[in-house]
Amino acid sequence: MTDVHRAFLFTTAMTFNEQLNREKYVQLNSQVKDIVIVGGGTAGWLTAGLLASRLSSRVQSGKLNITLCESPDVPTIGVGEGSWPTLRSTLQSIGVTETDFIRQCNVSFKQGSRFVNWQHDRPSQYDHPFDVPQQASQGAEAQHWLSTQSQEPFSQAYCLQTELANNNLAPKLITTPEFTGFANYGYHLDAALFAEFLREHCIQHLQVKHVLSNVKQVEQDENGDITCLHLAVPSQDNSNHPDHINGDLFVDCTGFRALLLGDTLGVCNTQVDDVLFANNAIATQLPYVEQNSPIASFTESTAQDNSWIWDIGLPNRRGIGYVYSDRYCDEQDAHRTLVKFLQKTQQNTDTLSYKQIHFTPGYKQQFWKNNCVAIGLSAGFIEPLEASALVLVEMSANMLAEQLPNTRSCMDVIAKRFNQTFTYRWQRIIDFLKLHYVLSRRSSAFWQVNRAQSSVPDSLKELLALWQHKVPDMNDFPARDEVFQAASYQFVLYGAGFKSKLLSTPDKNLLEAAEQQFLSIQGYTSQLTNKTISNRDLLSKIYRYGLQKR
């Protein structure tokens, strides 16, 4: 080979490599302009709404496009019907009115959770209300309650919501402006109606593009990034139905299947079935016997021999389901247990339909890989206790909106941060849910194995060791946005009968503040229960008149 040939080949190779490098540079530094959400339901449409509203200036200027592609063949699971108070600010931020939401989504007010017969085999109950005692972060109320050896339930001593729930009372009046109340509240809702409500709002008001189609193939580049979704075009559709969607960032909201993050990118689950044993649920919808039946203020969770039953009151029905472990209970036994529970208030259960759901408790080892983020059931599912699924969707979508990478080159740094944040959150949720089981003294095999030390995470063991001699406070929960904060642990610990033996004398000023709150709650509760109205009466007024806008 002559020197001329060598020079030509070298120059050609350099030119080719430079071209590749230039293309790679352009790819890494081009702006993230097209976000594609795959999967609808509550997770998909809530994510779309939060992204489109929080990034509205970019969407309206055409610098950012948000497309949601959902299958016409996959219905919303529609089991989880409980939300947290965070949903109020979420709905406000995406621009819907509370009146429209309540009227269109079969909504009632949720003020917390009630745990029936969890403490032991005898009748008992304790509450985890949404109202937070004023000094909860410092543990003042818990220290006051322990030091006075009060016989009054902890939640009732420092929070008015137990009394409101005992009387099925609402957290606000018809004259109270939208999204505000004299008591903290979230919602019970119909998940299928909520998804439809969000879809309509996102399409009509937030410029979210909607594609109704099945994904038949996912295309990736040489680095594994998803570049394109190839769609199944209906044979009868002669319109401009797209046969593919290109994107810069993909959000997987495809539920348990995890089509993008799981099937395509190969991210596996971190299974936690050695910590939390429930892996099945059987659910039904029970009409009220009387049209004017009371609507409960709390989600009620009633312990059974092989786990627990949820009971959620909506305006026109109750949503009821039995969560259980198939290690201790088969499907037929679960059905019999649920029917027995239903027959306490409804003799005729023969006409009811039941939905069976199997799940493996766990969460993804990565929630964000390459240019794909999983939100909702595709990111993980533990069990319905304490209704954390929806708030995780809100947190995930908000963090994605806040830290949306401008270019592909900075995506990996943000993905690492996202993964660290949500791994921590899932682990803390597992700790908190496990706490409910660890504190129970029920005697059946299911409950005994839940108390076994081998099933308790080390992180929870450490906290329980600390709380032998101190109350939970903000120092035990270092993250900026903890899912469950000190007050939640206090309500469950002391509601379930745990007793911290305080070795040091509590701060006098904190005790005095807690004493004042105790006295004011007692007085305020009696006044409030006299002037407020029932959940059903308030909802009737909202249907008729609507709430005042802020």
Coordinates of C-alpha atoms in Angstrom, one line a residue, residues 113-519:
S113 CA -57.4 6.1 58.0
R114 CA -59.0 4.0 60.8
F115 CA -57.5 0.7 61.8
V116 CA -60.1 -1.7 63.3
N117 CA -59.1 -4.8 65.3
W118 CA -55.4 -4.4 64.4
Q119 CA -54.1 -4.3 67.9
H120 CA -55.2 -7.8 69.0
D121 CA -58.0 -10.3 68.5
R122 CA -60.4 -8.4 70.6
P123 CA -62.4 -5.4 69.3
S124 CA -60.2 -2.2 69.1
Q125 CA -59.5 0.7 66.8
Y126 CA -57.0 3.5 66.3
D127 CA -56.8 6.4 63.8
H128 CA -54.2 8.0 61.6
P129 CA -55.8 11.3 60.8
F130 CA -54.5 13.9 58.3
D131 CA -54.4 16.8 60.7
V132 CA -50.9 17.2 62.2
P133 CA -50.5 18.3 65.8
Q134 CA -48.8 21.7 66.0
Q135 CA -45.6 20.5 67.7
A136 CA -45.5 17.0 66.2
S137 CA -42.1 17.6 64.5
Q138 CA -40.6 18.1 68.0
G139 CA -42.6 15.3 69.5
A140 CA -44.3 17.6 72.1
E141 CA -47.8 16.1 72.0
A142 CA -46.4 12.6 72.2
Q143 CA -44.2 13.5 75.2
H144 CA -47.2 15.2 76.9
W145 CA -49.5 12.2 76.3
L146 CA -46.9 9.7 77.7
S147 CA -46.0 11.9 80.7
T148 CA -49.6 12.4 81.7
Q149 CA -50.4 8.7 81.2
S150 CA -53.6 9.8 79.4
Q151 CA -56.3 7.2 78.9
E152 CA -57.7 9.1 75.9
P153 CA -56.6 7.8 72.5
F154 CA -53.6 9.7 71.2
S155 CA -55.3 10.9 68.0
Q156 CA -58.4 12.1 69.9
A157 CA -56.4 14.0 72.4
Y158 CA -54.6 16.3 69.9
C159 CA -56.7 16.1 66.8
L160 CA -60.3 16.9 66.1
Q161 CA -60.7 14.4 63.2
T162 CA -61.4 11.3 65.2
E163 CA -64.5 13.0 66.6
L164 CA -65.5 14.2 63.1
A165 CA -65.1 10.7 61.8
N166 CA -67.1 9.2 64.7
N167 CA -70.0 11.3 63.5
N168 CA -69.4 11.1 59.7
L169 CA -68.9 14.9 59.6
A170 CA -67.3 16.9 56.7
P171 CA -64.0 18.8 56.9
K172 CA -65.6 22.0 55.6
L173 CA -68.8 23.9 55.0
I174 CA -70.5 24.9 51.7
T175 CA -69.2 28.5 52.4
T176 CA -65.6 27.3 52.7
P177 CA -63.7 28.2 49.6
E178 CA -62.4 25.4 47.3
F179 CA -59.5 23.3 48.4
T180 CA -59.6 24.7 51.9
G181 CA -61.1 23.3 55.1
F182 CA -61.1 23.6 58.9
A183 CA -59.7 20.1 58.9
N184 CA -57.1 18.6 56.6
Y185 CA -58.5 16.3 54.0
G186 CA -57.9 14.3 50.8
Y187 CA -60.5 12.4 48.8
H188 CA -62.1 9.1 48.1
L189 CA -62.8 8.8 44.4
D190 CA -63.8 6.6 41.5
A191 CA -60.5 5.9 39.8
A192 CA -62.0 5.2 36.4
L193 CA -64.0 8.4 36.4
F194 CA -61.0 10.3 37.7
A195 CA -58.9 9.1 34.7
E196 CA -61.6 10.2 32.3
F197 CA -61.9 13.6 34.0
L198 CA -58.1 14.1 33.8
R199 CA -58.0 13.0 30.2
E200 CA -60.6 15.5 29.1
H201 CA -59.0 18.4 31.0
C202 CA -55.5 17.6 29.7
I203 CA -56.6 17.4 26.1
Q204 CA -58.9 20.5 26.2
H205 CA -57.0 22.8 28.4
L206 CA -53.3 21.8 28.7
Q207 CA -52.5 21.0 25.0
V208 CA -51.6 17.3 25.7
K209 CA -51.8 15.3 22.5
H210 CA -53.7 12.0 22.8
V211 CA -53.1 8.9 20.7
L212 CA -55.3 5.8 21.3
S213 CA -53.3 2.9 20.0
N214 CA -51.4 -0.2 21.1
V215 CA -47.6 -0.1 21.0
K216 CA -46.4 -3.0 18.8
Q217 CA -42.6 -2.3 18.8
V218 CA -40.2 -0.1 20.7
E219 CA -37.2 1.2 18.8
Q220 CA -33.9 2.0 20.5
D221 CA -30.6 3.5 19.4
E222 CA -27.1 1.9 19.9
N223 CA -26.9 3.2 23.5
G224 CA -30.3 1.7 24.5
D225 CA -32.2 5.0 24.4
I226 CA -35.8 4.7 23.2
T227 CA -36.2 6.7 20.1
C228 CA -39.6 5.6 18.6
L229 CA -42.8 3.7 19.3
H230 CA -44.3 1.8 16.4
L231 CA -48.1 1.7 16.7
A232 CA -50.7 -0.7 15.6
V233 CA -53.0 1.2 13.3
P234 CA -56.6 0.0 13.4
S235 CA -57.6 -1.6 10.1
Q236 CA -60.9 0.3 10.0
D237 CA -59.1 3.7 10.7
N238 CA -58.7 5.7 7.5
S239 CA -57.9 8.9 9.3
N240 CA -54.5 10.4 10.1
H241 CA -53.8 7.9 12.8
P242 CA -50.0 7.9 13.4
D243 CA -48.1 4.7 12.8
H244 CA -45.2 5.8 15.1
I245 CA -44.3 8.4 17.7
N246 CA -40.8 9.8 18.1
G247 CA -39.6 11.1 21.5
D248 CA -36.7 12.5 23.5
L249 CA -38.0 11.4 26.9
F250 CA -40.4 8.5 27.6
V251 CA -42.6 8.0 30.7
D252 CA -43.7 4.5 31.4
C253 CA -47.2 4.4 32.9
T254 CA -48.1 1.0 31.6
G255 CA -49.0 -0.5 35.0
F256 CA -47.7 -3.8 36.3
R257 CA -46.4 -4.8 32.8
A258 CA -43.8 -1.9 32.7
L259 CA -43.6 -2.2 28.9
L260 CA -40.8 0.3 28.5
L261 CA -38.7 0.2 31.7
G262 CA -39.2 -3.5 32.3
D263 CA -39.8 -5.3 29.0
T264 CA -37.7 -3.0 26.8
L265 CA -34.9 -1.8 29.1
G266 CA -34.8 -4.9 31.3
V267 CA -35.0 -3.2 34.7
C268 CA -36.0 -5.8 37.3
N269 CA -37.9 -5.5 40.5
T270 CA -36.6 -5.4 44.1
Q271 CA -39.0 -7.8 45.6
V272 CA -40.1 -7.3 49.3
D273 CA -42.3 -10.3 49.8
D274 CA -40.0 -11.4 52.6
V275 CA -41.1 -8.2 54.5
L276 CA -44.7 -7.6 53.4
F277 CA -46.5 -10.8 52.6
A278 CA -49.8 -9.7 51.1
N279 CA -49.8 -10.5 47.3
N280 CA -53.5 -10.7 46.3
A281 CA -56.6 -8.7 46.6
I282 CA -60.3 -9.4 45.8
A283 CA -62.4 -6.3 45.5
T284 CA -66.1 -5.4 44.9
Q285 CA -68.5 -2.4 44.9
L286 CA -71.3 -2.4 47.4
P287 CA -74.3 -0.1 46.9
Y288 CA -75.7 1.5 50.0
V289 CA -78.8 -0.1 51.5
E290 CA -80.4 3.3 52.0
Q291 CA -79.8 6.3 49.7
N292 CA -79.1 8.6 52.6
S293 CA -76.7 6.2 54.4
P294 CA -73.8 8.0 56.1
I295 CA -70.6 8.4 54.2
A296 CA -67.5 7.5 56.2
S297 CA -64.8 10.2 56.8
F298 CA -61.9 7.7 57.1
T299 CA -60.8 4.7 55.0
E300 CA -61.5 1.8 57.3
S301 CA -59.0 -1.0 57.4
T302 CA -60.3 -4.0 59.3
A303 CA -57.9 -6.8 60.3
Q304 CA -58.7 -10.4 59.5
D305 CA -57.0 -13.6 60.3
N306 CA -55.0 -13.4 57.0
S307 CA -54.5 -9.7 56.6
W308 CA -57.1 -6.9 56.3
I309 CA -60.2 -5.5 54.4
W310 CA -60.5 -1.9 53.1
D311 CA -63.8 -0.1 53.2
I312 CA -64.1 3.2 51.3
G313 CA -67.3 5.3 51.3
L314 CA -68.2 7.1 48.0
P315 CA -71.5 9.0 47.5
N316 CA -73.3 6.2 45.8
R317 CA -71.5 3.0 47.0
R318 CA -68.7 1.6 49.1
G319 CA -65.5 0.2 47.6
I320 CA -64.5 -2.9 49.6
G321 CA -61.6 -5.3 49.2
Y322 CA -59.7 -8.0 51.0
V323 CA -55.9 -7.9 50.8
Y324 CA -54.4 -11.2 51.7
S325 CA -51.4 -13.5 51.2
D326 CA -51.8 -16.7 49.2
R327 CA -49.3 -18.4 51.6
Y328 CA -52.0 -18.4 54.3
C329 CA -55.3 -18.1 52.4
D330 CA -56.5 -19.4 49.0
E331 CA -58.9 -17.5 46.7
Q332 CA -62.0 -19.4 47.9
D333 CA -61.2 -18.7 51.6
A334 CA -60.6 -15.0 50.7
H335 CA -63.9 -14.8 48.9
R336 CA -65.8 -16.3 51.9
T337 CA -64.1 -13.9 54.3
L338 CA -65.0 -10.9 52.2
V339 CA -68.6 -12.1 51.7
K340 CA -68.9 -12.6 55.5
F341 CA -67.7 -9.0 56.0
L342 CA -70.2 -7.6 53.4
Q343 CA -73.1 -9.4 54.9
K344 CA -72.8 -7.4 58.1
T345 CA -74.5 -4.5 56.2
Q346 CA -75.8 -6.1 53.0
Q347 CA -77.6 -9.5 53.2
N348 CA -77.8 -10.0 49.4
T349 CA -74.3 -10.4 48.0
D350 CA -75.2 -12.8 45.2
T351 CA -75.5 -10.1 42.6
L352 CA -72.1 -8.5 43.3
S353 CA -69.2 -8.9 40.9
Y354 CA -65.7 -9.4 42.2
K355 CA -62.3 -8.4 40.8
Q356 CA -59.3 -10.6 41.6
I357 CA -55.9 -8.9 41.5
H358 CA -52.5 -10.5 42.0
F359 CA -49.4 -8.5 42.6
T360 CA -45.8 -9.1 43.7
P361 CA -44.8 -6.5 46.3
G362 CA -41.8 -4.6 45.2
Y363 CA -40.3 -1.7 43.3
K364 CA -38.0 -1.2 40.4
Q365 CA -34.2 -1.4 40.9
Q366 CA -34.1 1.8 38.8
F367 CA -37.0 4.1 38.2
W368 CA -35.1 6.1 35.5
K369 CA -32.9 4.3 33.0
N370 CA -31.5 5.9 29.8
N371 CA -34.3 8.2 28.6
C372 CA -37.2 6.4 30.3
V373 CA -38.9 7.1 33.6
A374 CA -41.5 4.8 35.3
I375 CA -44.3 6.4 37.2
G376 CA -47.3 4.6 38.9
L377 CA -47.6 0.8 39.0
S378 CA -44.8 0.4 36.5
A379 CA -42.5 1.8 39.1
G380 CA -43.7 -0.6 41.8
F381 CA -46.5 -1.6 44.1
I382 CA -46.4 -2.7 47.7
E383 CA -50.0 -3.0 48.9
P384 CA -52.9 -0.6 49.4
L385 CA -52.4 0.0 53.1
E386 CA -52.2 3.8 53.7
A387 CA -52.9 4.6 50.0
S388 CA -49.5 5.7 49.1
A389 CA -49.7 4.8 45.3
L390 CA -51.3 8.1 44.2
V391 CA -49.1 10.3 46.2
L392 CA -46.0 8.6 44.6
V393 CA -47.4 9.5 41.2
E394 CA -47.7 13.1 42.3
M395 CA -44.2 13.2 43.8
S396 CA -42.7 11.5 40.7
A397 CA -44.4 13.8 38.2
N398 CA -43.5 16.9 40.3
M399 CA -39.8 16.0 40.5
L400 CA -39.7 15.3 36.8
A401 CA -41.3 18.7 36.0
E402 CA -38.9 20.5 38.5
Q403 CA -35.8 18.8 37.2
L404 CA -36.6 18.1 33.6
P405 CA -33.3 17.8 31.7
N406 CA -32.8 20.4 29.0
T407 CA -30.6 18.0 27.0
R408 CA -29.8 14.3 26.8
S409 CA -26.3 15.1 28.1
C410 CA -27.5 16.0 31.6
M411 CA -30.1 13.4 31.8
D412 CA -28.0 10.7 33.5
V413 CA -27.1 13.0 36.4
I414 CA -30.8 13.8 37.0
A415 CA -31.7 10.2 36.6
K416 CA -29.2 9.2 39.3
R417 CA -30.7 11.8 41.6
F418 CA -34.3 10.6 40.8
N419 CA -33.4 7.0 41.5
Q420 CA -31.7 7.8 44.8
T421 CA -34.7 9.9 45.9
F422 CA -37.4 7.3 45.1
T423 CA -35.4 4.3 46.3
Y424 CA -35.3 6.1 49.7
R425 CA -39.0 6.8 49.5
W426 CA -40.0 3.3 48.7
Q427 CA -37.8 1.9 51.5
R428 CA -39.4 4.4 54.0
I429 CA -42.9 3.4 52.8
I430 CA -42.1 -0.2 53.4
D431 CA -40.9 0.6 56.9
F432 CA -44.1 2.5 57.7
L433 CA -46.4 -0.2 56.4
K434 CA -44.4 -2.9 58.2
L435 CA -44.8 -1.0 61.4
H436 CA -48.6 -1.6 61.4
Y437 CA -48.0 -5.3 61.3
V438 CA -45.1 -5.4 63.8
L439 CA -47.2 -3.6 66.4
S440 CA -50.2 -6.0 66.1
R441 CA -50.6 -8.7 68.7
R442 CA -53.1 -10.8 66.7
S443 CA -52.5 -14.5 67.1
S444 CA -53.0 -16.1 63.7
A445 CA -50.1 -17.4 61.7
F446 CA -50.1 -14.5 59.2
W447 CA -49.7 -12.0 62.0
Q448 CA -47.2 -14.0 63.9
V449 CA -44.9 -14.3 60.9
N450 CA -45.2 -10.5 60.4
R451 CA -43.8 -10.0 63.8
A452 CA -40.8 -12.3 63.2
Q453 CA -37.6 -10.2 63.5
S454 CA -36.2 -11.9 60.3
S455 CA -39.0 -10.1 58.4
V456 CA -38.4 -6.6 59.9
P457 CA -36.0 -4.3 57.9
D458 CA -32.9 -3.2 59.8
S459 CA -33.9 0.5 59.3
L460 CA -37.2 -0.1 61.2
K461 CA -35.5 -2.1 63.9
E462 CA -33.2 0.8 64.5
L463 CA -36.1 3.2 64.8
L464 CA -38.0 1.0 67.1
A465 CA -35.0 0.6 69.3
L466 CA -34.7 4.4 69.5
W467 CA -38.4 4.8 70.3
Q468 CA -38.1 2.6 73.3
H469 CA -36.9 5.7 75.1
K470 CA -37.8 8.7 72.9
V471 CA -40.7 9.7 70.8
P472 CA -40.5 10.0 67.0
D473 CA -39.5 13.5 65.9
M474 CA -38.1 15.3 62.9
N475 CA -34.5 14.1 63.6
D476 CA -35.6 10.6 62.8
F477 CA -36.6 11.6 59.2
P478 CA -33.8 13.5 57.5
A479 CA -35.2 13.8 54.0
R480 CA -36.8 17.1 52.8
D481 CA -40.0 15.5 51.6
E482 CA -40.6 12.5 53.7
V483 CA -43.6 10.5 52.6
F484 CA -44.6 9.7 56.2
Q485 CA -43.3 12.2 58.7
A486 CA -43.0 12.1 62.5
A487 CA -46.7 12.7 63.2
S488 CA -47.7 9.6 61.1
Y489 CA -45.4 7.4 63.1
Q490 CA -46.7 8.9 66.4
F491 CA -50.4 8.2 65.5
V492 CA -49.6 4.5 64.6
L493 CA -47.2 3.8 67.4
Y494 CA -49.3 5.2 70.2
G495 CA -52.6 4.3 68.6
A496 CA -51.5 0.6 68.5
G497 CA -50.4 0.6 72.1
F498 CA -46.6 1.2 71.9
K499 CA -45.2 2.9 75.0
S500 CA -42.0 4.8 74.9
K501 CA -40.3 4.9 78.4
L502 CA -38.9 8.4 78.4
L503 CA -35.6 8.6 80.2
S504 CA -35.1 12.3 80.1
T505 CA -37.5 15.0 81.3
P506 CA -39.4 16.6 78.4
D507 CA -38.8 20.3 77.7
K508 CA -41.2 22.3 79.9
N509 CA -42.1 24.8 77.2
L510 CA -43.0 22.1 74.8
L511 CA -45.1 20.3 77.4
E512 CA -47.0 23.6 78.2
A513 CA -47.6 24.1 74.4
A514 CA -48.9 20.6 74.1
E515 CA -51.1 21.0 77.2
Q516 CA -52.6 24.2 75.6
Q517 CA -53.3 22.4 72.4
F518 CA -54.9 19.5 74.3
L519 CA -57.3 21.9 76.1

